[in-house]
Amino acid sequence: MKFVQSFWSKPFFDDTFKNNWNFRHHGGFPNPFLFYCAWTYSCLSIKKYYPNLHLVTDDKGLEIFKDALKLPYASFSDSLNDLEDYHKGAWALGKLYTYRLQKEPFCHLDGDVFLFGKVLDPVLKSPLFCQSYDHDQYQYSEIHPYVHQHFENVPTAFEAELSDTIKYVNVGIIGGSAIDLFQEYTSKAFELIDENQDKLDDINTGLFNLYYEQFLLSNMLSVRKLTFASLYPKPNDGNAYNFAAFHHIPHKSQYIHLISHLKKTSEYLEQIVARLRLEFPDYYVRLRDYCQKKAL
């Protein structure tokens, strides 16, 4: 199994909407130092249990993670340079383009996912797997009709009646051996964006990224009656799971994901910085010195 992370620098460095959650300035973290601490600890925590970990990024990402921070990825790719002409608000495209590049069974992990054991093993042999799912159709109730009313040439894969019977996936991790499905899924997402880049300034990009990344896949699976494995087998309705249960590490909790607003929660960020400094001091010192040099 190939394990992959991806970093597209264009949304990260764009400060036009730096205080707007819908964009991904500094990756959604309060500042670059905290983002780099989280990313470094994510890489090192995953690598500890799954050594075959690779990074797909662009030139700026190589400068940071390979040259400056010297993270121990098995390989580095600059393939996300191909996204230079895409809208900075479409921050999930770096992930989807990375899915598209895979030619063998893979597992993609977000840069704010941290592992404290071989917790992924139960799902890795499945044709398709993800982190979790819920039945929350309301998160798409604004963007779904807007896209169909205002966008052009919307692929039929986006056509669906919102329903609480659909399992809406969360892709903190995603992967599997169903490579053909990933190719089709990502091609439909890019088709939608390629036809409508001129409209992305007028929409809630936060919701839109979830729409083409998570709603699209969920709908395709529902229409085709395809099943998927989930790291959390029961639905996360009503936020049933605590994805930041640091106090239960490592016995009751071996998987942490700083979803959404958790990236700005000081108690969790303090945990990440402290753990990185304690467990991987050489990487922490290198990161600290880099940030001080860059006045970050």
GROMACS .gro file of C-alpha atoms in nm:
model
  296
    1MET     CA    1   0.000   0.000   0.000
    2LYS     CA    2   0.126   0.343  -0.096
    3PHE     CA    3   0.056   0.623   0.153
    4VAL     CA    4   0.034   0.977   0.021
    5GLN     CA    5  -0.001   1.333   0.142
    6SER     CA    6  -0.047   1.639  -0.079
    7PHE     CA    7   0.026   2.009  -0.040
    8TRP     CA    8  -0.081   2.270  -0.297
    9SER     CA    9   0.085   2.597  -0.204
   10LYS     CA   10  -0.133   2.841  -0.399
   11PRO     CA   11  -0.423   2.856  -0.149
   12PHE     CA   12  -0.179   2.848   0.144
   13PHE     CA   13   0.011   3.161   0.044
   14ASP     CA   14  -0.281   3.365  -0.085
   15ASP     CA   15  -0.368   3.627   0.176
   16THR     CA   16  -0.650   3.801  -0.010
   17PHE     CA   17  -0.904   3.638   0.221
   18LYS     CA   18  -0.675   3.546   0.510
   19ASN     CA   19  -0.950   3.591   0.769
   20ASN     CA   20  -1.210   3.400   0.570
   21TRP     CA   21  -1.254   3.037   0.675
   22ASN     CA   22  -1.377   2.944   0.328
   23PHE     CA   23  -1.024   2.991   0.197
   24ARG     CA   24  -0.712   2.808   0.315
   25HIS     CA   25  -0.462   3.080   0.395
   26HIS     CA   26  -0.199   2.910   0.616
   27GLY     CA   27  -0.391   2.587   0.572
   28GLY     CA   28  -0.667   2.709   0.803
   29PHE     CA   29  -0.426   2.742   1.096
   30PRO     CA   30  -0.366   3.067   1.290
   31ASN     CA   31  -0.012   3.111   1.153
   32PRO     CA   32   0.252   2.931   0.943
   33PHE     CA   33   0.453   2.809   1.243
   34LEU     CA   34   0.157   2.614   1.380
   35PHE     CA   35   0.074   2.480   1.035
   36TYR     CA   36   0.431   2.357   0.980
   37CYS     CA   37   0.435   2.199   1.328
   38ALA     CA   38   0.111   2.016   1.252
   39TRP     CA   39   0.225   1.903   0.907
   40THR     CA   40   0.563   1.785   1.036
   41TYR     CA   41   0.409   1.593   1.323
   42SER     CA   42   0.151   1.444   1.087
   43CYS     CA   43   0.421   1.320   0.851
   44LEU     CA   44   0.635   1.177   1.131
   45SER     CA   45   0.345   1.013   1.314
   46ILE     CA   46   0.224   0.842   0.996
   47LYS     CA   47   0.574   0.741   0.888
   48LYS     CA   48   0.626   0.568   1.223
   49TYR     CA   49   0.359   0.310   1.140
   50TYR     CA   50   0.339   0.326   0.760
   51PRO     CA   51   0.688   0.397   0.622
   52ASN     CA   52   0.591   0.401   0.254
   53LEU     CA   53   0.476   0.764   0.276
   54HIS     CA   54   0.509   1.001  -0.022
   55LEU     CA   55   0.445   1.372  -0.078
   56VAL     CA   56   0.284   1.524  -0.387
   57THR     CA   57   0.334   1.901  -0.397
   58ASP     CA   58   0.470   2.186  -0.610
   59ASP     CA   59   0.793   2.387  -0.623
   60LYS     CA   60   0.716   2.588  -0.311
   61GLY     CA   61   0.620   2.274  -0.124
   62LEU     CA   62   0.950   2.112  -0.220
   63GLU     CA   63   1.135   2.418  -0.094
   64ILE     CA   64   0.962   2.394   0.243
   65PHE     CA   65   0.917   2.025   0.319
   66LYS     CA   66   1.211   1.874   0.133
   67ASP     CA   67   1.483   2.140   0.136
   68ALA     CA   68   1.412   2.334   0.455
   69LEU     CA   69   1.235   2.095   0.694
   70LYS     CA   70   1.389   1.778   0.546
   71LEU     CA   71   1.086   1.562   0.613
   72PRO     CA   72   1.151   1.189   0.559
   73TYR     CA   73   0.908   1.114   0.277
   74ALA     CA   74   0.993   0.815   0.061
   75SER     CA   75   0.960   1.038  -0.245
   76PHE     CA   76   0.865   1.390  -0.345
   77SER     CA   77   0.668   1.492  -0.655
   78ASP     CA   78   0.620   1.841  -0.799
   79SER     CA   79   0.310   1.739  -0.997
   80LEU     CA   80   0.089   2.003  -0.836
   81ASN     CA   81   0.271   2.264  -1.043
   82ASP     CA   82   0.013   2.156  -1.301
   83LEU     CA   83  -0.254   2.343  -1.101
   84GLU     CA   84  -0.095   2.685  -1.131
   85ASP     CA   85  -0.378   2.825  -1.346
   86TYR     CA   86  -0.659   2.705  -1.120
   87HIS     CA   87  -0.855   2.929  -0.886
   88LYS     CA   88  -0.692   2.970  -0.544
   89GLY     CA   89  -1.028   2.916  -0.375
   90ALA     CA   90  -1.054   2.558  -0.505
   91TRP     CA   91  -0.819   2.437  -0.234
   92ALA     CA   92  -0.929   2.071  -0.245
   93LEU     CA   93  -0.806   2.034  -0.604
   94GLY     CA   94  -0.456   1.946  -0.485
   95LYS     CA   95  -0.597   1.640  -0.314
   96LEU     CA   96  -0.813   1.534  -0.608
   97TYR     CA   97  -0.529   1.577  -0.854
   98THR     CA   98  -0.318   1.357  -0.627
   99TYR     CA   99  -0.589   1.089  -0.625
  100ARG     CA  100  -0.594   1.107  -1.003
  101LEU     CA  101  -0.219   1.045  -1.024
  102GLN     CA  102  -0.233   0.716  -0.835
  103LYS     CA  103  -0.193   0.397  -1.038
  104GLU     CA  104  -0.184   0.145  -0.753
  105PRO     CA  105  -0.374   0.093  -0.426
  106PHE     CA  106  -0.318   0.398  -0.208
  107CYS     CA  107  -0.418   0.579   0.107
  108HIS     CA  108  -0.424   0.959   0.109
  109LEU     CA  109  -0.404   1.131   0.448
  110ASP     CA  110  -0.467   1.497   0.523
  111GLY     CA  111  -0.184   1.701   0.672
  112ASP     CA  112  -0.379   1.746   0.996
  113VAL     CA  113  -0.421   1.372   1.059
  114PHE     CA  114  -0.204   1.211   1.329
  115LEU     CA  115  -0.159   0.841   1.401
  116PHE     CA  116  -0.068   0.668   1.727
  117GLY     CA  117  -0.082   0.308   1.613
  118LYS     CA  118  -0.154   0.094   1.307
  119VAL     CA  119  -0.513   0.204   1.326
  120LEU     CA  120  -0.564   0.201   0.949
  121ASP     CA  121  -0.501  -0.172   0.905
  122PRO     CA  122  -0.868  -0.282   0.922
  123VAL     CA  123  -0.965  -0.080   0.612
  124LEU     CA  124  -0.657  -0.088   0.393
  125LYS     CA  125  -0.753  -0.399   0.193
  126SER     CA  126  -1.092  -0.258   0.093
  127PRO     CA  127  -1.154  -0.145  -0.267
  128LEU     CA  128  -1.263   0.191  -0.127
  129PHE     CA  129  -1.233   0.338   0.221
  130CYS     CA  130  -1.263   0.670   0.397
  131GLN     CA  131  -1.237   0.817   0.747
  132SER     CA  132  -1.605   0.838   0.842
  133TYR     CA  133  -1.949   0.926   0.714
  134ASP     CA  134  -2.270   1.096   0.821
  135HIS     CA  135  -2.618   1.164   0.687
  136ASP     CA  136  -2.598   1.545   0.709
  137GLN     CA  137  -2.757   1.655   0.382
  138TYR     CA  138  -2.797   2.011   0.512
  139GLN     CA  139  -2.429   2.096   0.468
  140TYR     CA  140  -2.498   2.079   0.093
  141SER     CA  141  -2.842   2.243   0.094
  142GLU     CA  142  -2.707   2.583  -0.010
  143ILE     CA  143  -2.440   2.491  -0.263
  144HIS     CA  144  -2.624   2.207  -0.440
  145PRO     CA  145  -2.912   2.411  -0.587
  146TYR     CA  146  -2.682   2.707  -0.655
  147VAL     CA  147  -2.449   2.500  -0.871
  148HIS     CA  148  -2.736   2.360  -1.075
  149GLN     CA  149  -2.893   2.701  -1.124
  150HIS     CA  150  -2.583   2.905  -1.208
  151PHE     CA  151  -2.309   2.672  -1.335
  152GLU     CA  152  -2.276   2.551  -1.692
  153ASN     CA  153  -2.241   2.194  -1.816
  154VAL     CA  154  -2.276   2.035  -1.475
  155PRO     CA  155  -2.184   1.665  -1.503
  156THR     CA  156  -2.472   1.426  -1.441
  157ALA     CA  157  -2.272   1.274  -1.155
  158PHE     CA  158  -2.370   1.580  -0.949
  159GLU     CA  159  -2.741   1.524  -1.006
  160ALA     CA  160  -2.915   1.399  -0.693
  161GLU     CA  161  -3.190   1.471  -0.451
  162LEU     CA  162  -3.040   1.554  -0.115
  163SER     CA  163  -3.138   1.275   0.120
  164ASP     CA  164  -3.060   1.160   0.471
  165THR     CA  165  -3.030   0.807   0.335
  166ILE     CA  166  -2.706   0.890   0.152
  167LYS     CA  167  -2.382   0.820   0.336
  168TYR     CA  168  -2.185   1.144   0.300
  169VAL     CA  169  -1.815   1.064   0.334
  170ASN     CA  170  -1.544   1.250   0.521
  171VAL     CA  171  -1.209   1.210   0.349
  172GLY     CA  172  -0.956   1.281   0.623
  173ILE     CA  173  -0.824   0.955   0.485
  174ILE     CA  174  -0.934   0.809   0.155
  175GLY     CA  175  -0.809   0.540  -0.076
  176GLY     CA  176  -0.835   0.184  -0.192
  177SER     CA  177  -0.775  -0.031  -0.496
  178ALA     CA  178  -1.069   0.097  -0.705
  179ILE     CA  179  -0.841   0.304  -0.926
  180ASP     CA  180  -1.091   0.331  -1.215
  181LEU     CA  181  -1.350   0.478  -0.981
  182PHE     CA  182  -1.103   0.738  -0.854
  183GLN     CA  183  -1.019   0.830  -1.213
  184GLU     CA  184  -1.384   0.883  -1.300
  185TYR     CA  185  -1.461   1.068  -0.978
  186THR     CA  186  -1.174   1.313  -1.014
  187SER     CA  187  -1.241   1.369  -1.384
  188LYS     CA  188  -1.602   1.473  -1.305
  189ALA     CA  189  -1.481   1.716  -1.039
  190PHE     CA  190  -1.229   1.876  -1.274
  191GLU     CA  191  -1.489   1.888  -1.550
  192LEU     CA  192  -1.718   2.094  -1.327
  193ILE     CA  193  -1.442   2.336  -1.233
  194ASP     CA  194  -1.291   2.365  -1.580
  195GLU     CA  195  -1.628   2.474  -1.715
  196ASN     CA  196  -1.696   2.726  -1.437
  197GLN     CA  197  -1.375   2.882  -1.308
  198ASP     CA  198  -1.518   3.227  -1.378
  199LYS     CA  199  -1.794   3.168  -1.122
  200LEU     CA  200  -1.581   3.072  -0.824
  201ASP     CA  201  -1.545   3.430  -0.701
  202ASP     CA  202  -1.921   3.446  -0.644
  203ILE     CA  203  -1.975   3.140  -0.425
  204ASN     CA  204  -1.904   3.006  -0.079
  205THR     CA  205  -1.582   2.828  -0.168
  206GLY     CA  206  -1.568   2.640   0.160
  207LEU     CA  207  -1.894   2.465   0.081
  208PHE     CA  208  -1.800   2.429  -0.283
  209ASN     CA  209  -1.480   2.240  -0.200
  210LEU     CA  210  -1.675   1.997   0.016
  211TYR     CA  211  -1.926   1.967  -0.266
  212TYR     CA  212  -1.693   1.849  -0.540
  213GLU     CA  213  -1.467   1.656  -0.304
  214GLN     CA  214  -1.713   1.477  -0.075
  215PHE     CA  215  -2.067   1.515  -0.208
  216LEU     CA  216  -1.970   1.403  -0.558
  217LEU     CA  217  -1.807   1.082  -0.440
  218SER     CA  218  -2.089   1.013  -0.195
  219ASN     CA  219  -2.349   1.052  -0.467
  220MET     CA  220  -2.161   0.833  -0.715
  221LEU     CA  221  -2.137   0.556  -0.457
  222SER     CA  222  -2.504   0.590  -0.364
  223VAL     CA  223  -2.628   0.581  -0.723
  224ARG     CA  224  -2.420   0.274  -0.801
  225LYS     CA  225  -2.503   0.109  -0.469
  226LEU     CA  226  -2.135   0.066  -0.395
  227THR     CA  227  -2.017   0.008  -0.043
  228PHE     CA  228  -1.709   0.145   0.126
  229ALA     CA  229  -1.516   0.073   0.442
  230SER     CA  230  -1.495   0.340   0.708
  231LEU     CA  231  -1.238   0.381   0.981
  232TYR     CA  232  -1.535   0.473   1.200
  233PRO     CA  233  -1.806   0.219   1.111
  234LYS     CA  234  -2.101   0.405   1.263
  235PRO     CA  235  -2.230   0.737   1.124
  236ASN     CA  236  -2.090   1.055   1.273
  237ASP     CA  237  -2.437   1.206   1.303
  238GLY     CA  238  -2.453   1.476   1.567
  239ASN     CA  239  -2.070   1.477   1.588
  240ALA     CA  240  -2.076   1.139   1.760
  241TYR     CA  241  -1.700   1.098   1.737
  242ASN     CA  242  -1.432   1.307   1.903
  243PHE     CA  243  -1.157   1.336   1.643
  244ALA     CA  244  -0.933   1.530   1.882
  245ALA     CA  245  -0.933   1.299   2.184
  246PHE     CA  246  -0.571   1.366   2.279
  247HIS     CA  247  -0.650   1.267   2.639
  248HIS     CA  248  -0.721   0.909   2.521
  249ILE     CA  249  -0.393   0.860   2.333
  250PRO     CA  250  -0.273   0.592   2.274
  251HIS     CA  251  -0.504   0.332   2.428
  252LYS     CA  252  -0.855   0.453   2.346
  253SER     CA  253  -0.759   0.690   2.064
  254GLN     CA  254  -0.501   0.622   1.794
  255TYR     CA  255  -0.638   0.856   1.529
  256ILE     CA  256  -0.658   1.236   1.553
  257HIS     CA  257  -0.792   1.468   1.284
  258LEU     CA  258  -0.809   1.844   1.339
  259ILE     CA  259  -1.115   1.896   1.124
  260SER     CA  260  -1.261   2.238   1.053
  261HIS     CA  261  -1.241   2.480   1.348
  262LEU     CA  262  -1.021   2.242   1.550
  263LYS     CA  263  -0.724   2.383   1.357
  264LYS     CA  264  -0.770   2.708   1.549
  265THR     CA  265  -0.827   2.557   1.895
  266SER     CA  266  -0.532   2.649   2.116
  267GLU     CA  267  -0.548   2.345   2.346
  268TYR     CA  268  -0.506   2.108   2.051
  269LEU     CA  269  -0.237   2.316   1.884
  270GLU     CA  270  -0.041   2.323   2.209
  271GLN     CA  271  -0.060   1.943   2.215
  272ILE     CA  272   0.082   1.918   1.864
  273VAL     CA  273   0.371   2.157   1.928
  274ALA     CA  274   0.459   1.993   2.259
  275ARG     CA  275   0.448   1.641   2.115
  276LEU     CA  276   0.660   1.739   1.815
  277ARG     CA  277   0.916   1.905   2.041
  278LEU     CA  278   0.929   1.608   2.279
  279GLU     CA  279   0.919   1.318   2.032
  280PHE     CA  280   1.112   1.465   1.739
  281PRO     CA  281   1.336   1.741   1.880
  282ASP     CA  282   1.567   1.762   1.578
  283TYR     CA  283   1.276   1.826   1.345
  284TYR     CA  284   1.127   2.079   1.586
  285VAL     CA  285   1.453   2.277   1.613
  286ARG     CA  286   1.495   2.279   1.235
  287LEU     CA  287   1.135   2.398   1.191
  288ARG     CA  288   1.169   2.664   1.462
  289ASP     CA  289   1.490   2.799   1.310
  290TYR     CA  290   1.335   2.806   0.963
  291CYS     CA  291   1.035   3.003   1.087
  292GLN     CA  292   1.254   3.246   1.278
  293LYS     CA  293   1.470   3.300   0.969
  294LYS     CA  294   1.160   3.367   0.760
  295ALA     CA  295   1.007   3.582   1.040
  296LEU     CA  296   0.698   3.362   1.044
   0.00000   0.00000   0.00000
